[in-house]
PDB file of C-alpha atoms and ligand atoms in Angstrom:
ATOM      1  CA  MET A   3       0.000   0.000   0.000  1.00 98.00           C
ATOM      2  CA  VAL A   4       2.927   2.325   0.727  1.00 98.00           C
ATOM      3  CA  GLU A   5       6.373   2.014  -0.728  1.00 98.00           C
ATOM      4  CA  ALA A   6       9.180   4.457  -0.036  1.00 98.00           C
ATOM      5  CA  VAL A   7      12.297   4.111  -2.150  1.00 98.00           C
ATOM      6  CA  MET A   8      15.227   6.240  -1.032  1.00 98.00           C
ATOM      7  CA  VAL A   9      12.897   9.043   0.051  1.00 98.00           C
ATOM      8  CA  SER A  10      14.549  12.235   1.245  1.00 98.00           C
ATOM      9  CA  LYS A  11      13.047  15.469   2.457  1.00 98.00           C
ATOM     10  CA  SER A  12      14.810  18.678   3.421  1.00 98.00           C
ATOM     11  CA  PHE A  13      13.669  21.972   4.834  1.00 97.00           C
ATOM     12  CA  GLY A  14      16.256  24.401   3.516  1.00 96.00           C
ATOM     13  CA  SER A  15      19.611  22.807   4.273  1.00 96.00           C
ATOM     14  CA  HIS A  16      18.157  20.617   7.041  1.00 97.00           C
ATOM     15  CA  GLU A  17      17.736  17.063   5.748  1.00 97.00           C
ATOM     16  CA  VAL A  18      14.910  15.648   7.833  1.00 98.00           C
ATOM     17  CA  LEU A  19      14.366  12.360   5.978  1.00 98.00           C
ATOM     18  CA  LYS A  20      17.477  10.647   4.666  1.00 98.00           C
ATOM     19  CA  SER A  21      16.930   7.983   2.075  1.00 98.00           C
ATOM     20  CA  ILE A  22      14.004   6.189   3.688  1.00 98.00           C
ATOM     21  CA  ASP A  23      13.202   2.713   2.349  1.00 98.00           C
ATOM     22  CA  LEU A  24      10.006   1.227   3.690  1.00 98.00           C
ATOM     23  CA  ARG A  25       7.122  -0.998   2.658  1.00 98.00           C
ATOM     24  CA  VAL A  26       3.678  -1.067   4.214  1.00 98.00           C
ATOM     25  CA  GLU A  27       1.695  -4.107   3.149  1.00 97.00           C
ATOM     26  CA  ARG A  28      -2.007  -3.865   2.400  1.00 98.00           C
ATOM     27  CA  GLY A  29      -4.085  -4.746   5.465  1.00 98.00           C
ATOM     28  CA  HIS A  30      -1.127  -4.440   7.813  1.00 98.00           C
ATOM     29  CA  VAL A  31      -0.527  -2.153  10.761  1.00 98.00           C
ATOM     30  CA  THR A  32       2.863  -0.458  10.794  1.00 98.00           C
ATOM     31  CA  CYS A  33       3.852   1.322  13.995  1.00 98.00           C
ATOM     32  CA  VAL A  34       6.554   3.974  13.887  1.00 98.00           C
ATOM     33  CA  ILE A  35       8.534   4.904  16.975  1.00 98.00           C
ATOM     34  CA  GLY A  36      11.519   7.130  17.551  1.00 97.00           C
ATOM     35  CA  PRO A  37      12.697  10.181  19.445  1.00 97.00           C
ATOM     36  CA  SER A  38      11.186  13.602  18.939  1.00 96.00           C
ATOM     37  CA  GLY A  39      12.565  15.276  15.823  1.00 97.00           C
ATOM     38  CA  SER A  40      13.458  12.026  14.079  1.00 98.00           C
ATOM     39  CA  GLY A  41      11.175  12.757  11.116  1.00 98.00           C
ATOM     40  CA  LYS A  42       8.138  10.585  11.928  1.00 98.00           C
ATOM     41  CA  SER A  43       5.543  13.304  11.348  1.00 98.00           C
ATOM     42  CA  THR A  44       7.323  14.526   8.243  1.00 98.00           C
ATOM     43  CA  PHE A  45       7.203  11.031   6.795  1.00 98.00           C
ATOM     44  CA  LEU A  46       3.433  10.776   7.407  1.00 98.00           C
ATOM     45  CA  ARG A  47       2.962  14.269   5.977  1.00 97.00           C
ATOM     46  CA  CYS A  48       4.799  13.238   2.810  1.00 97.00           C
ATOM     47  CA  ILE A  49       2.530  10.192   2.419  1.00 97.00           C
ATOM     48  CA  ASN A  50      -0.489  12.459   2.848  1.00 95.00           C
ATOM     49  CA  HIS A  51       0.623  15.165   0.364  1.00 94.00           C
ATOM     50  CA  LEU A  52       1.170  17.750   3.080  1.00 93.00           C
ATOM     51  CA  GLU A  53       4.855  17.830   2.110  1.00 95.00           C
ATOM     52  CA  VAL A  54       6.554  16.996  -1.177  1.00 94.00           C
ATOM     53  CA  VAL A  55       9.600  14.741  -1.093  1.00 96.00           C
ATOM     54  CA  ASN A  56      12.835  16.105  -2.566  1.00 95.00           C
ATOM     55  CA  ALA A  57      14.368  12.861  -3.715  1.00 95.00           C
ATOM     56  CA  GLY A  58      13.475   9.224  -4.104  1.00 96.00           C
ATOM     57  CA  ARG A  59      10.043   7.863  -4.868  1.00 95.00           C
ATOM     58  CA  LEU A  60       7.063   7.414  -2.647  1.00 97.00           C
ATOM     59  CA  TYR A  61       4.103   5.342  -3.811  1.00 97.00           C
ATOM     60  CA  VAL A  62       0.648   4.879  -2.309  1.00 97.00           C
ATOM     61  CA  ASP A  63      -1.299   2.022  -3.819  1.00 96.00           C
ATOM     62  CA  GLY A  64       0.944   2.140  -6.864  1.00 94.00           C
ATOM     63  CA  ASP A  65       0.536   5.888  -7.453  1.00 93.00           C
ATOM     64  CA  LEU A  66       3.582   8.100  -7.240  1.00 95.00           C
ATOM     65  CA  VAL A  67       2.931  10.696  -4.520  1.00 95.00           C
ATOM     66  CA  GLY A  68       3.423  14.365  -5.340  1.00 93.00           C
ATOM     67  CA  TYR A  69       4.705  13.848  -8.868  1.00 94.00           C
ATOM     68  CA  ARG A  70       3.685  12.664 -12.293  1.00 91.00           C
ATOM     69  CA  GLU A  71       6.171  10.627 -14.323  1.00 87.00           C
ATOM     70  CA  LYS A  72       6.601  11.388 -18.003  1.00 90.00           C
ATOM     71  CA  GLY A  73       9.372   9.447 -19.665  1.00 89.00           C
ATOM     72  CA  ASP A  74      12.253   9.798 -17.248  1.00 86.00           C
ATOM     73  CA  LYS A  75      11.124  13.216 -16.024  1.00 90.00           C
ATOM     74  CA  LEU A  76       9.067  14.034 -12.933  1.00 90.00           C
ATOM     75  CA  TYR A  77       6.570  16.872 -12.756  1.00 92.00           C
ATOM     76  CA  GLU A  78       5.151  18.106  -9.480  1.00 92.00           C
ATOM     77  CA  LEU A  79       1.409  17.459  -9.212  1.00 93.00           C
ATOM     78  CA  LYS A  80      -0.993  20.376  -9.367  1.00 92.00           C
ATOM     79  CA  PRO A  81      -2.838  20.972  -6.081  1.00 90.00           C
ATOM     80  CA  SER A  82      -6.062  19.622  -7.584  1.00 90.00           C
ATOM     81  CA  GLU A  83      -4.333  16.395  -8.665  1.00 90.00           C
ATOM     82  CA  ALA A  84      -2.708  15.974  -5.265  1.00 91.00           C
ATOM     83  CA  ALA A  85      -6.069  16.601  -3.585  1.00 90.00           C
ATOM     84  CA  ARG A  86      -7.622  13.793  -5.619  1.00 89.00           C
ATOM     85  CA  GLN A  87      -4.982  11.286  -4.456  1.00 90.00           C
ATOM     86  CA  ARG A  88      -5.269  12.531  -0.902  1.00 92.00           C
ATOM     87  CA  ARG A  89      -9.000  11.840  -0.699  1.00 93.00           C
ATOM     88  CA  ASP A  90      -8.290   8.150  -0.189  1.00 95.00           C
ATOM     89  CA  ILE A  91      -6.003   8.706   2.791  1.00 97.00           C
ATOM     90  CA  GLY A  92      -7.356   9.383   6.251  1.00 97.00           C
ATOM     91  CA  MET A  93      -5.232  11.164   8.809  1.00 97.00           C
ATOM     92  CA  VAL A  94      -5.675  11.563  12.532  1.00 97.00           C
ATOM     93  CA  PHE A  95      -3.498  14.100  14.309  1.00 95.00           C
ATOM     94  CA  GLN A  96      -2.400  14.502  17.880  1.00 93.00           C
ATOM     95  CA  HIS A  97      -4.652  17.553  18.120  1.00 91.00           C
ATOM     96  CA  PHE A  98      -7.971  16.546  16.689  1.00 80.00           C
ATOM     97  CA  ASN A  99      -8.697  19.758  14.707  1.00 86.00           C
ATOM     98  CA  LEU A 100     -12.460  19.286  14.848  1.00 93.00           C
ATOM     99  CA  PHE A 101     -14.669  22.116  13.628  1.00 94.00           C
ATOM    100  CA  PRO A 102     -15.742  23.687  16.949  1.00 93.00           C
ATOM    101  CA  HIS A 103     -18.982  25.162  15.622  1.00 95.00           C
ATOM    102  CA  MET A 104     -20.235  21.794  14.334  1.00 96.00           C
ATOM    103  CA  THR A 105     -21.693  18.869  16.253  1.00 96.00           C
ATOM    104  CA  ALA A 106     -19.934  15.519  16.257  1.00 97.00           C
ATOM    105  CA  LEU A 107     -22.251  14.340  13.489  1.00 97.00           C
ATOM    106  CA  GLU A 108     -21.761  17.481  11.394  1.00 97.00           C
ATOM    107  CA  ASN A 109     -17.992  17.099  11.717  1.00 97.00           C
ATOM    108  CA  VAL A 110     -18.227  13.582  10.324  1.00 98.00           C
ATOM    109  CA  MET A 111     -20.644  14.581   7.529  1.00 98.00           C
ATOM    110  CA  GLU A 112     -18.676  17.577   6.289  1.00 97.00           C
ATOM    111  CA  ALA A 113     -15.985  16.086   4.036  1.00 96.00           C
ATOM    112  CA  PRO A 114     -18.183  13.519   2.249  1.00 97.00           C
ATOM    113  CA  MET A 115     -20.687  16.293   1.437  1.00 97.00           C
ATOM    114  CA  GLN A 116     -18.128  18.941   0.453  1.00 96.00           C
ATOM    115  CA  VAL A 117     -15.539  16.788  -1.282  1.00 93.00           C
ATOM    116  CA  LYS A 118     -17.525  13.854  -2.611  1.00 93.00           C
ATOM    117  CA  GLY A 119     -20.904  15.474  -3.121  1.00 96.00           C
ATOM    118  CA  VAL A 120     -22.691  12.939  -0.893  1.00 97.00           C
ATOM    119  CA  SER A 121     -26.250  14.030  -0.022  1.00 98.00           C
ATOM    120  CA  ARG A 122     -26.968  15.379   3.463  1.00 98.00           C
ATOM    121  CA  LYS A 123     -29.281  12.443   4.153  1.00 98.00           C
ATOM    122  CA  ASP A 124     -26.729   9.804   3.171  1.00 98.00           C
ATOM    123  CA  ALA A 125     -23.890  11.595   4.950  1.00 98.00           C
ATOM    124  CA  ALA A 126     -25.981  11.765   8.125  1.00 98.00           C
ATOM    125  CA  ALA A 127     -26.883   8.069   8.004  1.00 98.00           C
ATOM    126  CA  ARG A 128     -23.274   7.054   7.429  1.00 98.00           C
ATOM    127  CA  GLY A 129     -22.098   9.522  10.080  1.00 98.00           C
ATOM    128  CA  ARG A 130     -24.417   7.976  12.681  1.00 98.00           C
ATOM    129  CA  ASP A 131     -23.115   4.517  11.809  1.00 98.00           C
ATOM    130  CA  LEU A 132     -19.505   5.625  12.126  1.00 98.00           C
ATOM    131  CA  LEU A 133     -20.080   7.407  15.425  1.00 97.00           C
ATOM    132  CA  ALA A 134     -21.806   4.283  16.741  1.00 97.00           C
ATOM    133  CA  ARG A 135     -18.819   2.263  15.617  1.00 96.00           C
ATOM    134  CA  VAL A 136     -16.471   4.390  17.749  1.00 97.00           C
ATOM    135  CA  GLY A 137     -18.876   4.136  20.700  1.00 95.00           C
ATOM    136  CA  LEU A 138     -20.474   7.558  20.371  1.00 96.00           C
ATOM    137  CA  SER A 139     -24.056   6.925  19.301  1.00 95.00           C
ATOM    138  CA  GLN A 140     -25.289   9.015  22.256  1.00 95.00           C
ATOM    139  CA  GLN A 141     -23.085  11.984  21.372  1.00 95.00           C
ATOM    140  CA  VAL A 142     -23.985  12.699  17.744  1.00 96.00           C
ATOM    141  CA  GLY A 143     -25.491  16.100  18.599  1.00 95.00           C
ATOM    142  CA  HIS A 144     -22.771  17.243  20.973  1.00 96.00           C
ATOM    143  CA  TYR A 145     -20.253  19.964  20.233  1.00 94.00           C
ATOM    144  CA  PRO A 146     -16.480  19.386  20.509  1.00 90.00           C
ATOM    145  CA  ALA A 147     -16.091  21.864  23.371  1.00 88.00           C
ATOM    146  CA  GLN A 148     -18.933  20.396  25.403  1.00 84.00           C
ATOM    147  CA  ALA A 149     -20.015  16.870  26.142  1.00 78.00           C
ATOM    148  CA  VAL A 150     -18.011  15.298  23.344  1.00 83.00           C
ATOM    149  CA  ARG A 151     -14.812  16.934  24.584  1.00 84.00           C
ATOM    150  CA  ARG A 152     -13.510  13.746  26.112  1.00 88.00           C
ATOM    151  CA  ALA A 153     -14.249  11.808  22.957  1.00 93.00           C
ATOM    152  CA  ARG A 154     -12.820  14.235  20.412  1.00 94.00           C
ATOM    153  CA  GLN A 155     -10.191  11.842  19.114  1.00 95.00           C
ATOM    154  CA  ARG A 156     -12.817   9.183  18.451  1.00 96.00           C
ATOM    155  CA  VAL A 157     -14.879  11.755  16.542  1.00 97.00           C
ATOM    156  CA  ALA A 158     -11.738  12.575  14.547  1.00 97.00           C
ATOM    157  CA  ILE A 159     -11.298   8.900  13.674  1.00 97.00           C
ATOM    158  CA  ALA A 160     -14.953   8.612  12.593  1.00 97.00           C
ATOM    159  CA  ARG A 161     -14.498  11.755  10.503  1.00 97.00           C
ATOM    160  CA  ALA A 162     -11.463  10.299   8.730  1.00 97.00           C
ATOM    161  CA  LEU A 163     -13.313   7.020   8.097  1.00 98.00           C
ATOM    162  CA  ALA A 164     -16.233   8.879   6.541  1.00 98.00           C
ATOM    163  CA  MET A 165     -14.155   9.356   3.383  1.00 96.00           C
ATOM    164  CA  ASP A 166     -13.743   5.578   2.984  1.00 96.00           C
ATOM    165  CA  PRO A 167      -9.955   5.752   3.051  1.00 97.00           C
ATOM    166  CA  LYS A 168      -7.808   2.892   1.825  1.00 97.00           C
ATOM    167  CA  LEU A 169      -5.052   3.970   4.189  1.00 98.00           C
ATOM    168  CA  MET A 170      -5.229   5.520   7.660  1.00 98.00           C
ATOM    169  CA  LEU A 171      -2.360   7.540   9.125  1.00 98.00           C
ATOM    170  CA  PHE A 172      -2.220   8.273  12.850  1.00 98.00           C
ATOM    171  CA  ASP A 173       0.267  10.779  14.236  1.00 98.00           C
ATOM    172  CA  GLU A 174       0.550  10.226  17.989  1.00 97.00           C
ATOM    173  CA  PRO A 175      -3.238   9.987  18.331  1.00 97.00           C
ATOM    174  CA  THR A 176      -3.166   9.426  22.087  1.00 96.00           C
ATOM    175  CA  SER A 177      -0.294  11.718  23.115  1.00 95.00           C
ATOM    176  CA  ALA A 178      -2.490  14.686  23.977  1.00 93.00           C
ATOM    177  CA  LEU A 179      -5.155  12.692  25.803  1.00 93.00           C
ATOM    178  CA  ASP A 180      -5.758  12.331  29.504  1.00 92.00           C
ATOM    179  CA  PRO A 181      -4.509   8.888  30.541  1.00 93.00           C
ATOM    180  CA  GLU A 182      -7.989   7.513  31.203  1.00 93.00           C
ATOM    181  CA  LEU A 183      -9.033   8.256  27.605  1.00 94.00           C
ATOM    182  CA  VAL A 184      -6.088   6.568  25.918  1.00 96.00           C
ATOM    183  CA  GLY A 185      -7.494   3.048  26.195  1.00 96.00           C
ATOM    184  CA  GLU A 186     -10.770   3.974  24.475  1.00 95.00           C
ATOM    185  CA  VAL A 187      -8.947   5.371  21.452  1.00 97.00           C
ATOM    186  CA  LEU A 188      -6.561   2.415  21.259  1.00 98.00           C
ATOM    187  CA  ASP A 189      -9.568   0.065  21.408  1.00 97.00           C
ATOM    188  CA  VAL A 190     -11.137   1.838  18.435  1.00 97.00           C
ATOM    189  CA  MET A 191      -7.848   1.577  16.540  1.00 98.00           C
ATOM    190  CA  ARG A 192      -7.531  -2.082  17.446  1.00 98.00           C
ATOM    191  CA  GLU A 193     -11.033  -2.767  16.094  1.00 97.00           C
ATOM    192  CA  LEU A 194     -10.224  -0.835  12.948  1.00 98.00           C
ATOM    193  CA  ALA A 195      -7.097  -2.917  12.422  1.00 98.00           C
ATOM    194  CA  ALA A 196      -9.178  -6.075  12.818  1.00 98.00           C
ATOM    195  CA  THR A 197     -11.347  -4.972   9.864  1.00 97.00           C
ATOM    196  CA  GLY A 198      -8.259  -5.141   7.657  1.00 98.00           C
ATOM    197  CA  MET A 199      -7.611  -1.409   7.365  1.00 98.00           C
ATOM    198  CA  THR A 200      -4.051  -0.546   6.353  1.00 98.00           C
ATOM    199  CA  MET A 201      -2.674   1.708   9.075  1.00 98.00           C
ATOM    200  CA  VAL A 202       0.531   3.606   9.769  1.00 98.00           C
ATOM    201  CA  VAL A 203       0.638   4.648  13.396  1.00 98.00           C
ATOM    202  CA  VAL A 204       3.222   6.905  14.998  1.00 98.00           C
ATOM    203  CA  THR A 205       2.899   6.088  18.667  1.00 97.00           C
ATOM    204  CA  HIS A 206       4.628   5.714  21.983  1.00 94.00           C
ATOM    205  CA  GLU A 207       2.201   2.996  23.030  1.00 96.00           C
ATOM    206  CA  MET A 208       4.514   0.010  22.945  1.00 96.00           C
ATOM    207  CA  GLY A 209       1.793  -2.373  24.115  1.00 96.00           C
ATOM    208  CA  PHE A 210      -0.324  -1.415  21.124  1.00 97.00           C
ATOM    209  CA  ALA A 211       2.668  -1.764  18.803  1.00 97.00           C
ATOM    210  CA  ARG A 212       3.389  -5.211  20.151  1.00 97.00           C
ATOM    211  CA  GLU A 213      -0.181  -6.519  20.105  1.00 97.00           C
ATOM    212  CA  VAL A 214      -1.597  -4.876  16.994  1.00 98.00           C
ATOM    213  CA  GLY A 215       1.422  -4.045  14.859  1.00 98.00           C
ATOM    214  CA  ASP A 216       2.513  -6.272  11.981  1.00 98.00           C
ATOM    215  CA  GLN A 217       5.641  -4.197  11.604  1.00 98.00           C
ATOM    216  CA  LEU A 218       7.548  -1.909  13.937  1.00 98.00           C
ATOM    217  CA  VAL A 219       9.781   0.801  12.523  1.00 98.00           C
ATOM    218  CA  PHE A 220      12.344   2.641  14.602  1.00 98.00           C
ATOM    219  CA  MET A 221      13.405   6.010  13.194  1.00 98.00           C
ATOM    220  CA  ASP A 222      16.198   8.200  14.474  1.00 98.00           C
ATOM    221  CA  GLY A 223      17.821  11.220  12.884  1.00 97.00           C
ATOM    222  CA  GLY A 224      15.808  10.924   9.669  1.00 98.00           C
ATOM    223  CA  VAL A 225      16.706   7.319   8.928  1.00 98.00           C
ATOM    224  CA  VAL A 226      14.957   4.014   9.446  1.00 98.00           C
ATOM    225  CA  VAL A 227      17.378   2.400  11.867  1.00 98.00           C
ATOM    226  CA  GLU A 228      15.481  -0.838  12.184  1.00 97.00           C
ATOM    227  CA  ALA A 229      12.195  -2.352  11.026  1.00 98.00           C
ATOM    228  CA  GLY A 230      10.680  -5.752  11.571  1.00 97.00           C
ATOM    229  CA  ASP A 231       8.288  -7.900  13.534  1.00 98.00           C
ATOM    230  CA  PRO A 232       7.321  -5.876  16.639  1.00 98.00           C
ATOM    231  CA  HIS A 233       7.910  -8.747  19.061  1.00 97.00           C
ATOM    232  CA  GLN A 234      11.353  -9.274  17.645  1.00 97.00           C
ATOM    233  CA  VAL A 235      12.359  -5.600  17.515  1.00 97.00           C
ATOM    234  CA  LEU A 236      11.145  -5.007  21.069  1.00 97.00           C
ATOM    235  CA  ALA A 237      12.639  -8.182  22.549  1.00 96.00           C
ATOM    236  CA  ASP A 238      15.854  -8.269  20.577  1.00 96.00           C
ATOM    237  CA  PRO A 239      16.757  -4.936  18.967  1.00 97.00           C
ATOM    238  CA  GLN A 240      19.691  -5.228  16.597  1.00 97.00           C
ATOM    239  CA  HIS A 241      21.069  -1.700  16.746  1.00 97.00           C
ATOM    240  CA  GLU A 242      22.575   0.241  19.608  1.00 97.00           C
ATOM    241  CA  ARG A 243      20.365   3.257  18.885  1.00 97.00           C
ATOM    242  CA  THR A 244      17.233   1.103  19.075  1.00 97.00           C
ATOM    243  CA  LYS A 245      18.434  -0.458  22.330  1.00 97.00           C
ATOM    244  CA  ALA A 246      19.149   2.943  23.829  1.00 97.00           C
ATOM    245  CA  PHE A 247      15.747   4.312  22.837  1.00 97.00           C
ATOM    246  CA  LEU A 248      13.816   1.274  24.051  1.00 96.00           C
ATOM    247  CA  SER A 249      15.645   1.248  27.367  1.00 95.00           C
ATOM    248  CA  LYS A 250      14.209   4.728  27.957  1.00 93.00           C
ATOM    249  CA  VAL A 251      10.611   4.067  26.949  1.00 89.00           C
ATOM    250  CA  LEU A 252       9.946   0.476  28.013  1.00 82.00           C
TER     251      LEU A 252
HETATM  252  P1  LIG B  15       8.990  13.842  14.782  1.00 79.84           P
HETATM  253  O1  LIG B  15       7.571  13.752  14.333  1.00 79.84           O
HETATM  254  O2  LIG B  15       9.735  12.544  14.706  1.00 79.84           O
HETATM  255  O3  LIG B  15       9.110  14.462  16.133  1.00 79.84           O
HETATM  256  P2  LIG B  15       9.234  15.844  12.715  1.00 79.84           P
HETATM  257  O4  LIG B  15       8.990  15.148  11.433  1.00 79.84           O
HETATM  258  O5  LIG B  15       8.116  16.653  13.260  1.00 79.84           O
HETATM  259  O6  LIG B  15       9.778  14.792  13.789  1.00 79.84           O
HETATM  260  O7  LIG B  15      10.464  16.816  12.570  1.00 79.84           O
HETATM  261  C1  LIG B  15      11.722  16.391  12.121  1.00 79.84           C
HETATM  262  C2  LIG B  15      12.614  17.590  11.970  1.00 79.84           C
HETATM  263  O8  LIG B  15      12.141  18.391  10.895  1.00 79.84           O
HETATM  264  C3  LIG B  15      12.658  18.501  13.194  1.00 79.84           C
HETATM  265  O9  LIG B  15      13.978  18.941  13.359  1.00 79.84           O
HETATM  266  C4  LIG B  15      11.746  19.640  12.806  1.00 79.84           C
HETATM  267  O10 LIG B  15      12.150  20.820  13.436  1.00 79.84           O
HETATM  268  C5  LIG B  15      11.953  19.738  11.307  1.00 79.84           C
HETATM  269  N1  LIG B  15      10.771  20.237  10.590  1.00 79.84           N
HETATM  270  C6  LIG B  15       9.568  19.646  10.522  1.00 79.84           C
HETATM  271  N2  LIG B  15       8.711  20.357   9.772  1.00 79.84           N
HETATM  272  C7  LIG B  15       9.403  21.453   9.351  1.00 79.84           C
HETATM  273  C8  LIG B  15       9.077  22.584   8.535  1.00 79.84           C
HETATM  274  N3  LIG B  15       7.855  22.738   7.995  1.00 79.84           N
HETATM  275  N4  LIG B  15      10.046  23.494   8.325  1.00 79.84           N
HETATM  276  C9  LIG B  15      11.283  23.343   8.858  1.00 79.84           C
HETATM  277  N5  LIG B  15      11.650  22.313   9.639  1.00 79.84           N
HETATM  278  C10 LIG B  15      10.730  21.370   9.883  1.00 79.84           C
HETATM  279 MG1  LIG B  16       5.802  14.185  15.327  1.00 79.84          MG
END
């Protein structure tokens, strides 16, 4: 579903991603760990067209991301072309970015209506289903600042699912939550994984990575230091940098 081949990304002279090679299989959950500043968010943002890679090739479902190939030349995609590719990718951020003036249901209905031209009636029916799926059937009419406040991340997940994504990206979805809310969000993610959704999850939740992940990727300093079966990477890391990081977080 995702293939990165020698992907690099710089901001000015600062090379943030350095020749990343990575494969994410369809239907698999890939968890990405690594210290702050190692390039995890930038990598997700490249997959989701929020940044354009400078070198190498990044593919989502066989489509080159950010560029069009013509002969041996690459042309940067126009915003409208990038937007079309991006419609199939759902992203959940650390800070939920819900529309504060809309109810939970309206938040979930918005993109299908605006971007896909789904009717209000159909968007509402689907929205109710999705909110029920994340355990929020009682909160459809609540506003983000009020009763649904504690469930904002689950609303954000339902909102991303409303676009029927083929790939879901999560950037530290539980890092900003009160501890007692973390489990609810991880449960929703676990259920989503069980449906066969392809997911890339940047997280510090090692238990989730171990139980749900098919692959665990350790990034440091803009490179993939180590990637493999989560049980194996966590129990028997091969690189000193991985060992040092894990000794701090486990
Ligand atoms: P992580 O998510 O692993 O903490 P990031 O991908 O957010 O790491 O950041 C990696 C590095 O890239 C950091 O040094 C950060 O300051 C830098 N960076 C990220 N986005 C930008 C940007 N838009 N402009 C300049 N530097 C950036
Ligand atoms: Mg980050």
